[in-house]
C-alpha cells in the first residue's frame, strides 16, 4: 500500500472523501470583505485541459473563485500556450502568469535544501510529502524560492517512483546493474548511479520511443502517471521500490499576491493549502491505485521485493543521503537537522488518515508561506 | 556620409562573419561529436555522458546566436517576393525601411529582457546542472546577437534615409537557397 | 475592441506585411508582438518574445534541424547526389518519360538522406534538367516533375518538418519517420505513374533516352551504395534502438563524412560551405518557428482558437467532412503561405480538433506534411517552382505551374487514399509498436 490511501479504487476514494467533496465544489466559505473589482488571476499549465491532472487542478481554480466570492476570477490557460514547463518560474516572476508549475528539478543547481526532499526512501506518498514540505517551507525553502522573485503556490509532489522495465525482470539488486535507465534531473540521476545502473539522458519527448526501441532498458515513473505516458504498453515488469517522490512545485506571482487585499490574501492562502492536499490526494495518491490496477490489467508483472531485499537497496543508496547531509553542513546549512525533521514529520503524517490531514489543512492552514499585509 | 556608412557596414559584416564561422566550425561540429561519442559510449560501452543533453541544449542556443545575424545580413529570411519584385524602387526602399524598423524593434525588445535576465542570473550566480556553465553567459550571447542585428538594421535604415543602402539585396545563387 | 476582433484584424495586418515583402518570420513576430501589446501591454509582449526565443533555442530536439540540413549539403557537395542520379538514369531512362521518372526517383533517393524539400530541388535540378533538355523533353513536364518530386524530401524520412511537428505535438518523431516511408514510396510511384501515363498518351512529351547495357546498369548500382548505406544507418539505427531520431541526425552526418572521406570527395572548402549554409538555413527556420509560436501564443490570448474549435464542434461534422474542410483550408493557405508559416499557424488550432475527432496524431502529421508539399508547388507562392524558375530561366513561371498541375492532382489522390485508408500511414509504425499518444 504505497499510495497511503488503500489498495482498491473504492477504498482510495472513501479514504480521501474529504478531498473528493472539496473537488466536487464543497468548499469552506471564508469571510470576504473586499468589495472592489474582480481580480483576474492568470493560471497556466503545460498539460492539455483533457489530462487527468488538469481536471483536478481546474476544479481547484473554480473553488478559488467560489471561496473568494467571485472576487478572484481565474483565467486558466492550458497546453503550454503561454510558456513551456521549463519557463514556469520565469513566467510567474515576469508576469506572463500568476500561477504555474515551476519544477525545481529543471534547474536543480538553483536550489540546495529543497533537493533533499527527493532523497531516497525519505517520503512515502504524495499527500504526506506535501504536508511535510509545506510545513517545513517557511523555515527551509522560503528564502530559496523568494530569491528568484517568486512565491510558491504549492509544494506539490508526485507519488513514489517505481521501476518499469522493458524486457528484464528486476527482482534483486544484481538485476539492475548495468541497466540503462532514463535519468531525470537532481537526486534521481544519483540514485540510478548508486544502484549500479547506467544514467541515460533522453529528452522527455523521446522517452517513450527510447524505451520502446530499447535505447533505455527501464524508466522510473509513479503509478499515477505511468499509464498517461502509456508505459504499461511497453513495460513487461514493474518492480515496486518507491525510491523517492519528485517535488514538482507551483510558483506564484509575488506582485499578484502583494496586490491582493488582506482578506483575499487569507482566502488565497487557505485555498492554496487545500489545493496542495487536494492535488496530492485527489490526483496522485488515488491515481496511484487506479494506475497500478491499469498497469497490472495490461499484463505487466508487478514485482514486490521481500523486505530483506529492499533493505539491500536502501543500503546501496544510503551514501547519497550521507553525502547530501555532508554537503549541506559544509555550506553552513543544518542538513542533519533538516533530514531529522523530515523524518519526524513524515512519521507524524503517516499516523494520520488522508481525511485527517485535509481537515488539519482546513482548520489550521500554514500561515508561514507568505508575508501577509 | 556614404563612406562612413560603408565602413560601419563592413566592420559589422566582419563581426557577424566571425560569429558565424565560430558557430559553423566549432560549435556545430562539437555538438555532432558529443552526440556521436555519446551514442557509442552508450551502445557499446554502456556508459554514456550524463551531460550530453545539457551540452547539446546550450550549444544549440549558441548556434542560433551565431547564425541569426549573418543570416539576416544575407537577407536569408524568406519572404513573398511576388509583389515586391514587380514594384518600383521607391516601394522597395519603403519596404526595406519598414522591415528594418520592425525587425530592429523586435530585437530591441528581446535585448531589453535578455539584459534583465543576464543581470538576474549573474547576481544569483546561476549555473547549469551537470557542466556547471554560467547561465548569464548564455544570456550574454543572446544580448550580443541582438546588438549585432540591431546594429545591422540601424545602419541599413540610416543608409536608406541617406539614399544609400549599404546592404543591397542581390540575386542569390540557387544552390544556396534554403527550405 | 474585443480580443477576438483584434485577433481577426491582426491576421489581416500579417497578410499585408507578408504581401508587401516583409520576411514571413518578422511579419508574424511583429503582428504577434503588436497584438500582445494591445491586449496585455508592452512588458508582456517583450517577455513573451524573449521567453519563446529562449525556450526554443535550448530545446535539445531541435539539434536535428541543422544536422539533417547538413546531411543534404554533404550529399550535394560530395557528388553523392550526382552518382545517385547517374544510376537511376541508367535504369529508368528508357521508359516513356524515363528521364522525368528518373528525376522523381532520384529526388526520392535524395529525400532518403536529407531533411528538406527546397534543397532537393536545388540539388537535383541542375542534374535532371540538362538531361531532359538534351532529349527534347517538354519544358512543362521537365520542370514540373522536378519541382514536385522535390517535395518528396519532407515526406520520406528523415524530415525536418516531421521533427518539428513531433516537437510541437509531443508525438514520437521515430514513429513519424517510420510512418512517412509507405506514403513516400506511394507518392514516388504515383508521380512516376503520372509521367508514364502522360508520355504513353503523348510520346512527344518525353522522348525515350539513351540505352545502356545490362552490364553498365549493374555496374552503376555501386554508385547507389553511399545513399543506401546512409539511409540504412539512419533509419535502421532509429528502428533498432541504437539511437534517437535526434542523435540519428548526427550519426547521418558522420556516416556521410566517413563515406566522403573514403571516396576522397570532401575537402575543407566544401565542408566549410556545407557548415555555413547549414547555419544560415537553420537560423532562418528558427526565426520562423519563433514567429509562429508567437502567433500561436497571441491568438490563444484572443480566444480565437477556442472560438474556432467550438464552432467546428458546433457544426457537428463527421470525421470525413471535417477532413474535407481542413484540406480545403490547407490548399487555400498553401497558395499564399510557405510551409513553415502554414503549419505553424494551423497545427496549434487543428491539433486539438483532430484529437477530439479521434484521428491519430502520427497520421495527422503525415497528412499535414503532404498538404505542406502542395503549398510548395501551388501559385502564387510556390517556393519549389521559384527555385526551378531560377534554374531554367527561359521557361516562364506559368509553364512550370502548369507542369506541376498533374502532380498536384496525384498528391490529392494520395490524400484521399490516406483519409479513406489511414492504415497506409499507421500500419508500419504500429507494426513496429511505435504508435502512441498522450492520454489524460
Ligand atoms: Na527526407
Ligand atoms: Na503555394
PDB file of C-alpha atoms in Angstrom, chain A residues 17-235:
ATOM      1  CA  UNK A  17     -13.656  11.501   0.814  1.00  0.00           C
ATOM      2  CA  UNK A  18     -12.968  14.986   2.211  1.00  0.00           C
ATOM      3  CA  UNK A  19     -10.815  15.867  -0.790  1.00  0.00           C
ATOM      4  CA  UNK A  20     -13.315  14.270  -3.175  1.00  0.00           C
ATOM      5  CA  UNK A  21     -16.053  16.502  -1.725  1.00  0.00           C
ATOM      6  CA  UNK A  22     -13.798  19.530  -1.956  1.00  0.00           C
ATOM      7  CA  UNK A  23     -13.016  18.829  -5.618  1.00  0.00           C
ATOM      8  CA  UNK A  24     -16.742  18.450  -6.149  1.00  0.00           C
ATOM      9  CA  UNK A  25     -17.194  22.056  -5.085  1.00  0.00           C
ATOM     10  CA  UNK A  26     -17.949  21.570  -1.408  1.00  0.00           C
ATOM     11  CA  UNK A  27     -15.541  24.201  -0.056  1.00  0.00           C
ATOM     12  CA  UNK A  28     -15.196  26.216   3.161  1.00  0.00           C
ATOM     13  CA  UNK A  29     -16.652  29.707   2.996  1.00  0.00           C
ATOM     14  CA  UNK A  30     -14.121  32.166   4.413  1.00  0.00           C
ATOM     15  CA  UNK A  31     -15.123  35.749   5.024  1.00  0.00           C
ATOM     16  CA  UNK A  32     -14.605  38.176   2.142  1.00  0.00           C
ATOM     17  CA  UNK A  33     -14.959  41.890   2.848  1.00  0.00           C
ATOM     18  CA  UNK A  34     -13.297  43.207  -0.327  1.00  0.00           C
ATOM     19  CA  UNK A  35     -15.868  44.948  -2.491  1.00  0.00           C
ATOM     20  CA  UNK A  36     -13.710  46.235  -5.345  1.00  0.00           C
ATOM     21  CA  UNK A  37     -13.403  44.997  -8.915  1.00  0.00           C
ATOM     22  CA  UNK A  38     -12.985  41.338  -9.723  1.00  0.00           C
ATOM     23  CA  UNK A  39      -9.274  40.450  -9.841  1.00  0.00           C
ATOM     24  CA  UNK A  40      -8.044  38.277 -12.704  1.00  0.00           C
ATOM     25  CA  UNK A  41      -5.562  35.527 -11.869  1.00  0.00           C
ATOM     26  CA  UNK A  42      -3.825  34.051 -14.905  1.00  0.00           C
ATOM     27  CA  UNK A  43      -3.025  30.407 -14.221  1.00  0.00           C
ATOM     28  CA  UNK A  44      -1.000  28.480 -16.762  1.00  0.00           C
ATOM     29  CA  UNK A  45      -0.137  24.845 -17.243  1.00  0.00           C
ATOM     30  CA  UNK A  46       1.828  22.785 -19.733  1.00  0.00           C
ATOM     31  CA  UNK A  47      -0.671  19.928 -19.713  1.00  0.00           C
ATOM     32  CA  UNK A  48      -3.668  19.947 -22.047  1.00  0.00           C
ATOM     33  CA  UNK A  49      -7.061  20.525 -20.416  1.00  0.00           C
ATOM     34  CA  UNK A  50      -8.102  16.916 -21.052  1.00  0.00           C
ATOM     35  CA  UNK A  51      -5.324  15.465 -18.872  1.00  0.00           C
ATOM     36  CA  UNK A  52      -6.401  13.867 -15.606  1.00  0.00           C
ATOM     37  CA  UNK A  53      -4.271  16.213 -13.520  1.00  0.00           C
ATOM     38  CA  UNK A  54      -5.634  19.232 -15.378  1.00  0.00           C
ATOM     39  CA  UNK A  55      -9.175  18.309 -14.411  1.00  0.00           C
ATOM     40  CA  UNK A  56      -8.236  18.211 -10.727  1.00  0.00           C
ATOM     41  CA  UNK A  57      -6.322  21.484 -10.984  1.00  0.00           C
ATOM     42  CA  UNK A  58      -9.133  23.190 -12.911  1.00  0.00           C
ATOM     43  CA  UNK A  59     -11.669  22.103 -10.287  1.00  0.00           C
ATOM     44  CA  UNK A  60      -9.355  23.742  -7.764  1.00  0.00           C
ATOM     45  CA  UNK A  61      -9.432  27.038  -9.673  1.00  0.00           C
ATOM     46  CA  UNK A  62     -13.223  27.024  -9.660  1.00  0.00           C
ATOM     47  CA  UNK A  63     -13.014  26.527  -5.903  1.00  0.00           C
ATOM     48  CA  UNK A  64     -10.801  29.587  -5.530  1.00  0.00           C
ATOM     49  CA  UNK A  65     -13.403  31.616  -7.391  1.00  0.00           C
ATOM     50  CA  UNK A  66     -16.070  30.270  -5.069  1.00  0.00           C
ATOM     51  CA  UNK A  67     -14.064  30.790  -1.882  1.00  0.00           C
ATOM     52  CA  UNK A  68     -13.304  34.395  -2.878  1.00  0.00           C
ATOM     53  CA  UNK A  69     -16.998  35.081  -3.504  1.00  0.00           C
ATOM     54  CA  UNK A  70     -16.162  35.545  -7.156  1.00  0.00           C
ATOM     55  CA  UNK A  71     -13.697  38.337  -6.393  1.00  0.00           C
ATOM     56  CA  UNK A  72     -10.824  36.329  -7.884  1.00  0.00           C
ATOM     57  CA  UNK A  73     -11.529  35.121 -11.400  1.00  0.00           C
ATOM     58  CA  UNK A  74      -9.079  32.511 -12.644  1.00  0.00           C
ATOM     59  CA  UNK A  75      -8.157  32.723 -16.303  1.00  0.00           C
ATOM     60  CA  UNK A  76      -6.686  29.251 -16.707  1.00  0.00           C
ATOM     61  CA  UNK A  77      -4.691  28.555 -19.865  1.00  0.00           C
ATOM     62  CA  UNK A  78      -3.608  25.042 -20.702  1.00  0.00           C
ATOM     63  CA  UNK A  79      -1.403  23.082 -23.027  1.00  0.00           C
ATOM     64  CA  UNK A  80       1.714  25.258 -22.797  1.00  0.00           C
ATOM     65  CA  UNK A  81       0.066  28.023 -24.797  1.00  0.00           C
ATOM     66  CA  UNK A  82       1.656  30.732 -22.654  1.00  0.00           C
ATOM     67  CA  UNK A  83       5.023  29.231 -21.738  1.00  0.00           C
ATOM     68  CA  UNK A  84       6.713  25.860 -21.551  1.00  0.00           C
ATOM     69  CA  UNK A  85       7.051  23.969 -18.287  1.00  0.00           C
ATOM     70  CA  UNK A  86      10.740  24.846 -18.089  1.00  0.00           C
ATOM     71  CA  UNK A  87       9.909  28.550 -18.135  1.00  0.00           C
ATOM     72  CA  UNK A  88       7.354  28.425 -15.315  1.00  0.00           C
ATOM     73  CA  UNK A  89       9.367  30.234 -12.697  1.00  0.00           C
ATOM     74  CA  UNK A  90      10.379  32.981 -15.057  1.00  0.00           C
ATOM     75  CA  UNK A  91       6.778  33.331 -16.263  1.00  0.00           C
ATOM     76  CA  UNK A  92       5.466  33.922 -12.745  1.00  0.00           C
ATOM     77  CA  UNK A  93       8.305  36.300 -11.956  1.00  0.00           C
ATOM     78  CA  UNK A  94       7.835  38.423 -15.054  1.00  0.00           C
ATOM     79  CA  UNK A  95       4.036  38.481 -15.140  1.00  0.00           C
ATOM     80  CA  UNK A  96       3.229  36.110 -18.015  1.00  0.00           C
ATOM     81  CA  UNK A  97       1.447  34.010 -15.406  1.00  0.00           C
ATOM     82  CA  UNK A  98       0.316  34.306 -11.804  1.00  0.00           C
ATOM     83  CA  UNK A  99       0.325  30.597 -11.032  1.00  0.00           C
ATOM     84  CA  UNK A 100       2.303  27.940 -12.874  1.00  0.00           C
ATOM     85  CA  UNK A 101       4.257  24.716 -12.434  1.00  0.00           C
ATOM     86  CA  UNK A 102       7.959  25.553 -11.893  1.00  0.00           C
ATOM     87  CA  UNK A 103       9.694  22.282 -11.070  1.00  0.00           C
ATOM     88  CA  UNK A 104      12.950  22.831  -9.205  1.00  0.00           C
ATOM     89  CA  UNK A 105      14.356  19.671 -10.820  1.00  0.00           C
ATOM     90  CA  UNK A 106      14.586  21.508 -14.150  1.00  0.00           C
ATOM     91  CA  UNK A 107      17.227  23.802 -12.679  1.00  0.00           C
ATOM     92  CA  UNK A 108      18.462  21.680  -9.827  1.00  0.00           C
ATOM     93  CA  UNK A 109      21.573  23.778  -9.257  1.00  0.00           C
ATOM     94  CA  UNK A 110      19.430  26.802  -8.424  1.00  0.00           C
ATOM     95  CA  UNK A 111      18.338  25.115  -5.205  1.00  0.00           C
ATOM     96  CA  UNK A 112      20.029  23.455  -2.299  1.00  0.00           C
ATOM     97  CA  UNK A 113      17.852  22.262   0.562  1.00  0.00           C
ATOM     98  CA  UNK A 114      14.733  21.521  -1.473  1.00  0.00           C
ATOM     99  CA  UNK A 115      16.702  18.834  -3.298  1.00  0.00           C
ATOM    100  CA  UNK A 116      16.842  16.932  -0.008  1.00  0.00           C
ATOM    101  CA  UNK A 117      13.146  16.106  -0.303  1.00  0.00           C
ATOM    102  CA  UNK A 118      13.973  13.833  -3.227  1.00  0.00           C
ATOM    103  CA  UNK A 119      16.469  11.717  -1.283  1.00  0.00           C
ATOM    104  CA  UNK A 120      15.713   8.004  -1.459  1.00  0.00           C
ATOM    105  CA  UNK A 121      13.286   6.317   0.928  1.00  0.00           C
ATOM    106  CA  UNK A 122      12.555   9.545   2.772  1.00  0.00           C
ATOM    107  CA  UNK A 123       8.922  10.308   1.949  1.00  0.00           C
ATOM    108  CA  UNK A 124       6.289   7.664   1.338  1.00  0.00           C
ATOM    109  CA  UNK A 125       3.478   9.148  -0.708  1.00  0.00           C
ATOM    110  CA  UNK A 126       2.306  12.356  -2.344  1.00  0.00           C
ATOM    111  CA  UNK A 127       0.000  13.736   0.331  1.00  0.00           C
ATOM    112  CA  UNK A 128       2.430  13.002   3.127  1.00  0.00           C
ATOM    113  CA  UNK A 129       5.218  14.643   1.119  1.00  0.00           C
ATOM    114  CA  UNK A 130       3.125  17.748   0.505  1.00  0.00           C
ATOM    115  CA  UNK A 131       2.194  18.050   4.171  1.00  0.00           C
ATOM    116  CA  UNK A 132       5.831  17.704   5.239  1.00  0.00           C
ATOM    117  CA  UNK A 133       7.237  20.027   2.586  1.00  0.00           C
ATOM    118  CA  UNK A 134       4.713  22.789   3.222  1.00  0.00           C
ATOM    119  CA  UNK A 135       5.226  22.597   6.957  1.00  0.00           C
ATOM    120  CA  UNK A 136       8.991  22.939   6.512  1.00  0.00           C
ATOM    121  CA  UNK A 137       8.669  25.599   3.814  1.00  0.00           C
ATOM    122  CA  UNK A 138       8.901  28.742   5.969  1.00  0.00           C
ATOM    123  CA  UNK A 139      11.993  27.510   7.743  1.00  0.00           C
ATOM    124  CA  UNK A 140      13.909  25.898   4.897  1.00  0.00           C
ATOM    125  CA  UNK A 141      12.627  26.776   1.432  1.00  0.00           C
ATOM    126  CA  UNK A 142      11.068  30.233   1.542  1.00  0.00           C
ATOM    127  CA  UNK A 143      14.304  32.152   1.002  1.00  0.00           C
ATOM    128  CA  UNK A 144      15.457  29.660  -1.570  1.00  0.00           C
ATOM    129  CA  UNK A 145      12.456  30.357  -3.773  1.00  0.00           C
ATOM    130  CA  UNK A 146      11.912  34.022  -2.998  1.00  0.00           C
ATOM    131  CA  UNK A 147      15.448  34.947  -4.087  1.00  0.00           C
ATOM    132  CA  UNK A 148      14.185  34.171  -7.609  1.00  0.00           C
ATOM    133  CA  UNK A 149      11.409  36.722  -7.272  1.00  0.00           C
ATOM    134  CA  UNK A 150       8.552  34.267  -6.871  1.00  0.00           C
ATOM    135  CA  UNK A 151       6.323  32.789  -4.181  1.00  0.00           C
ATOM    136  CA  UNK A 152       5.458  29.139  -4.025  1.00  0.00           C
ATOM    137  CA  UNK A 153       1.870  28.316  -4.899  1.00  0.00           C
ATOM    138  CA  UNK A 154       2.184  24.824  -3.532  1.00  0.00           C
ATOM    139  CA  UNK A 155       4.887  22.283  -2.802  1.00  0.00           C
ATOM    140  CA  UNK A 156       3.283  19.616  -4.960  1.00  0.00           C
ATOM    141  CA  UNK A 157       4.775  16.123  -5.082  1.00  0.00           C
ATOM    142  CA  UNK A 158       4.347  13.090  -7.265  1.00  0.00           C
ATOM    143  CA  UNK A 159       3.580   9.690  -5.861  1.00  0.00           C
ATOM    144  CA  UNK A 160       6.608   7.420  -5.268  1.00  0.00           C
ATOM    145  CA  UNK A 161       8.612   6.263  -8.252  1.00  0.00           C
ATOM    146  CA  UNK A 162       8.889   2.643  -9.245  1.00  0.00           C
ATOM    147  CA  UNK A 163      10.948   0.876 -11.865  1.00  0.00           C
ATOM    148  CA  UNK A 164       9.283  -0.091 -15.154  1.00  0.00           C
ATOM    149  CA  UNK A 165      11.494  -2.439 -17.153  1.00  0.00           C
ATOM    150  CA  UNK A 166      11.132  -3.431 -20.771  1.00  0.00           C
ATOM    151  CA  UNK A 167      12.454  -6.986 -21.108  1.00  0.00           C
ATOM    152  CA  UNK A 168      14.240  -7.932 -17.949  1.00  0.00           C
ATOM    153  CA  UNK A 169      12.571  -8.583 -14.611  1.00  0.00           C
ATOM    154  CA  UNK A 170      14.298  -6.851 -11.711  1.00  0.00           C
ATOM    155  CA  UNK A 171      13.970  -8.926  -8.560  1.00  0.00           C
ATOM    156  CA  UNK A 172      17.291  -8.297  -6.865  1.00  0.00           C
ATOM    157  CA  UNK A 173      19.833  -5.541  -6.697  1.00  0.00           C
ATOM    158  CA  UNK A 174      22.069  -7.544  -9.038  1.00  0.00           C
ATOM    159  CA  UNK A 175      19.416  -7.450 -11.772  1.00  0.00           C
ATOM    160  CA  UNK A 176      19.553  -3.679 -12.116  1.00  0.00           C
ATOM    161  CA  UNK A 177      23.328  -3.437 -12.514  1.00  0.00           C
ATOM    162  CA  UNK A 178      24.262  -2.042 -15.900  1.00  0.00           C
ATOM    163  CA  UNK A 179      20.675  -1.401 -16.933  1.00  0.00           C
ATOM    164  CA  UNK A 180      20.236   1.784 -18.921  1.00  0.00           C
ATOM    165  CA  UNK A 181      17.684   3.880 -17.074  1.00  0.00           C
ATOM    166  CA  UNK A 182      16.345   7.236 -18.141  1.00  0.00           C
ATOM    167  CA  UNK A 183      17.607   9.770 -15.632  1.00  0.00           C
ATOM    168  CA  UNK A 184      15.608  12.783 -14.553  1.00  0.00           C
ATOM    169  CA  UNK A 185      17.338  15.765 -13.039  1.00  0.00           C
ATOM    170  CA  UNK A 186      18.553  16.261  -9.497  1.00  0.00           C
ATOM    171  CA  UNK A 187      18.727  13.398  -6.998  1.00  0.00           C
ATOM    172  CA  UNK A 188      17.103  10.953  -9.389  1.00  0.00           C
ATOM    173  CA  UNK A 189      20.187  10.520 -11.561  1.00  0.00           C
ATOM    174  CA  UNK A 190      22.315   9.989  -8.466  1.00  0.00           C
ATOM    175  CA  UNK A 191      20.026   7.206  -7.250  1.00  0.00           C
ATOM    176  CA  UNK A 192      20.381   5.367 -10.545  1.00  0.00           C
ATOM    177  CA  UNK A 193      24.133   5.682 -10.322  1.00  0.00           C
ATOM    178  CA  UNK A 194      24.253   4.473  -6.722  1.00  0.00           C
ATOM    179  CA  UNK A 195      22.368   1.318  -7.702  1.00  0.00           C
ATOM    180  CA  UNK A 196      24.974   0.497 -10.328  1.00  0.00           C
ATOM    181  CA  UNK A 197      22.651   1.207 -13.236  1.00  0.00           C
ATOM    182  CA  UNK A 198      23.581   3.449 -16.170  1.00  0.00           C
ATOM    183  CA  UNK A 199      22.237   7.002 -16.083  1.00  0.00           C
ATOM    184  CA  UNK A 200      20.960   7.802 -19.547  1.00  0.00           C
ATOM    185  CA  UNK A 201      19.792  11.247 -20.541  1.00  0.00           C
ATOM    186  CA  UNK A 202      16.945  11.185 -23.047  1.00  0.00           C
ATOM    187  CA  UNK A 203      14.750  14.219 -23.744  1.00  0.00           C
ATOM    188  CA  UNK A 204      11.187  13.808 -22.476  1.00  0.00           C
ATOM    189  CA  UNK A 205       9.714  13.903 -25.978  1.00  0.00           C
ATOM    190  CA  UNK A 206      11.761  10.876 -26.979  1.00  0.00           C
ATOM    191  CA  UNK A 207      11.444   8.870 -23.767  1.00  0.00           C
ATOM    192  CA  UNK A 208       8.629   6.566 -24.909  1.00  0.00           C
ATOM    193  CA  UNK A 209      10.283   5.644 -28.199  1.00  0.00           C
ATOM    194  CA  UNK A 210      13.630   5.280 -26.459  1.00  0.00           C
ATOM    195  CA  UNK A 211      12.245   2.668 -24.097  1.00  0.00           C
ATOM    196  CA  UNK A 212      10.147   1.039 -26.793  1.00  0.00           C
ATOM    197  CA  UNK A 213      13.113   0.663 -29.141  1.00  0.00           C
ATOM    198  CA  UNK A 214      15.425  -0.395 -26.341  1.00  0.00           C
ATOM    199  CA  UNK A 215      17.687   2.651 -26.156  1.00  0.00           C
ATOM    200  CA  UNK A 216      16.921   2.545 -22.450  1.00  0.00           C
ATOM    201  CA  UNK A 217      16.016  -0.625 -20.550  1.00  0.00           C
ATOM    202  CA  UNK A 218      13.895   0.986 -17.908  1.00  0.00           C
ATOM    203  CA  UNK A 219      12.078   4.126 -16.854  1.00  0.00           C
ATOM    204  CA  UNK A 220      11.121   5.387 -13.439  1.00  0.00           C
ATOM    205  CA  UNK A 221       7.567   6.558 -13.007  1.00  0.00           C
ATOM    206  CA  UNK A 222       4.901   6.947 -10.404  1.00  0.00           C
ATOM    207  CA  UNK A 223       1.922   4.641 -10.868  1.00  0.00           C
ATOM    208  CA  UNK A 224      -0.443   7.585 -11.265  1.00  0.00           C
ATOM    209  CA  UNK A 225       1.302   8.935 -14.331  1.00  0.00           C
ATOM    210  CA  UNK A 226       2.793   5.793 -15.893  1.00  0.00           C
ATOM    211  CA  UNK A 227      -0.396   4.907 -17.825  1.00  0.00           C
ATOM    212  CA  UNK A 228      -0.687   8.515 -19.009  1.00  0.00           C
ATOM    213  CA  UNK A 229       2.583   8.021 -20.835  1.00  0.00           C
ATOM    214  CA  UNK A 230       1.484   4.532 -21.862  1.00  0.00           C
ATOM    215  CA  UNK A 231       4.406   2.941 -20.089  1.00  0.00           C
ATOM    216  CA  UNK A 232       2.226  -0.097 -19.443  1.00  0.00           C
ATOM    217  CA  UNK A 233       2.230  -0.803 -23.169  1.00  0.00           C
ATOM    218  CA  UNK A 234       5.975  -1.176 -23.429  1.00  0.00           C
ATOM    219  CA  UNK A 235       6.987  -2.453 -19.998  1.00  0.00           C
TER     220      UNK A 235
END
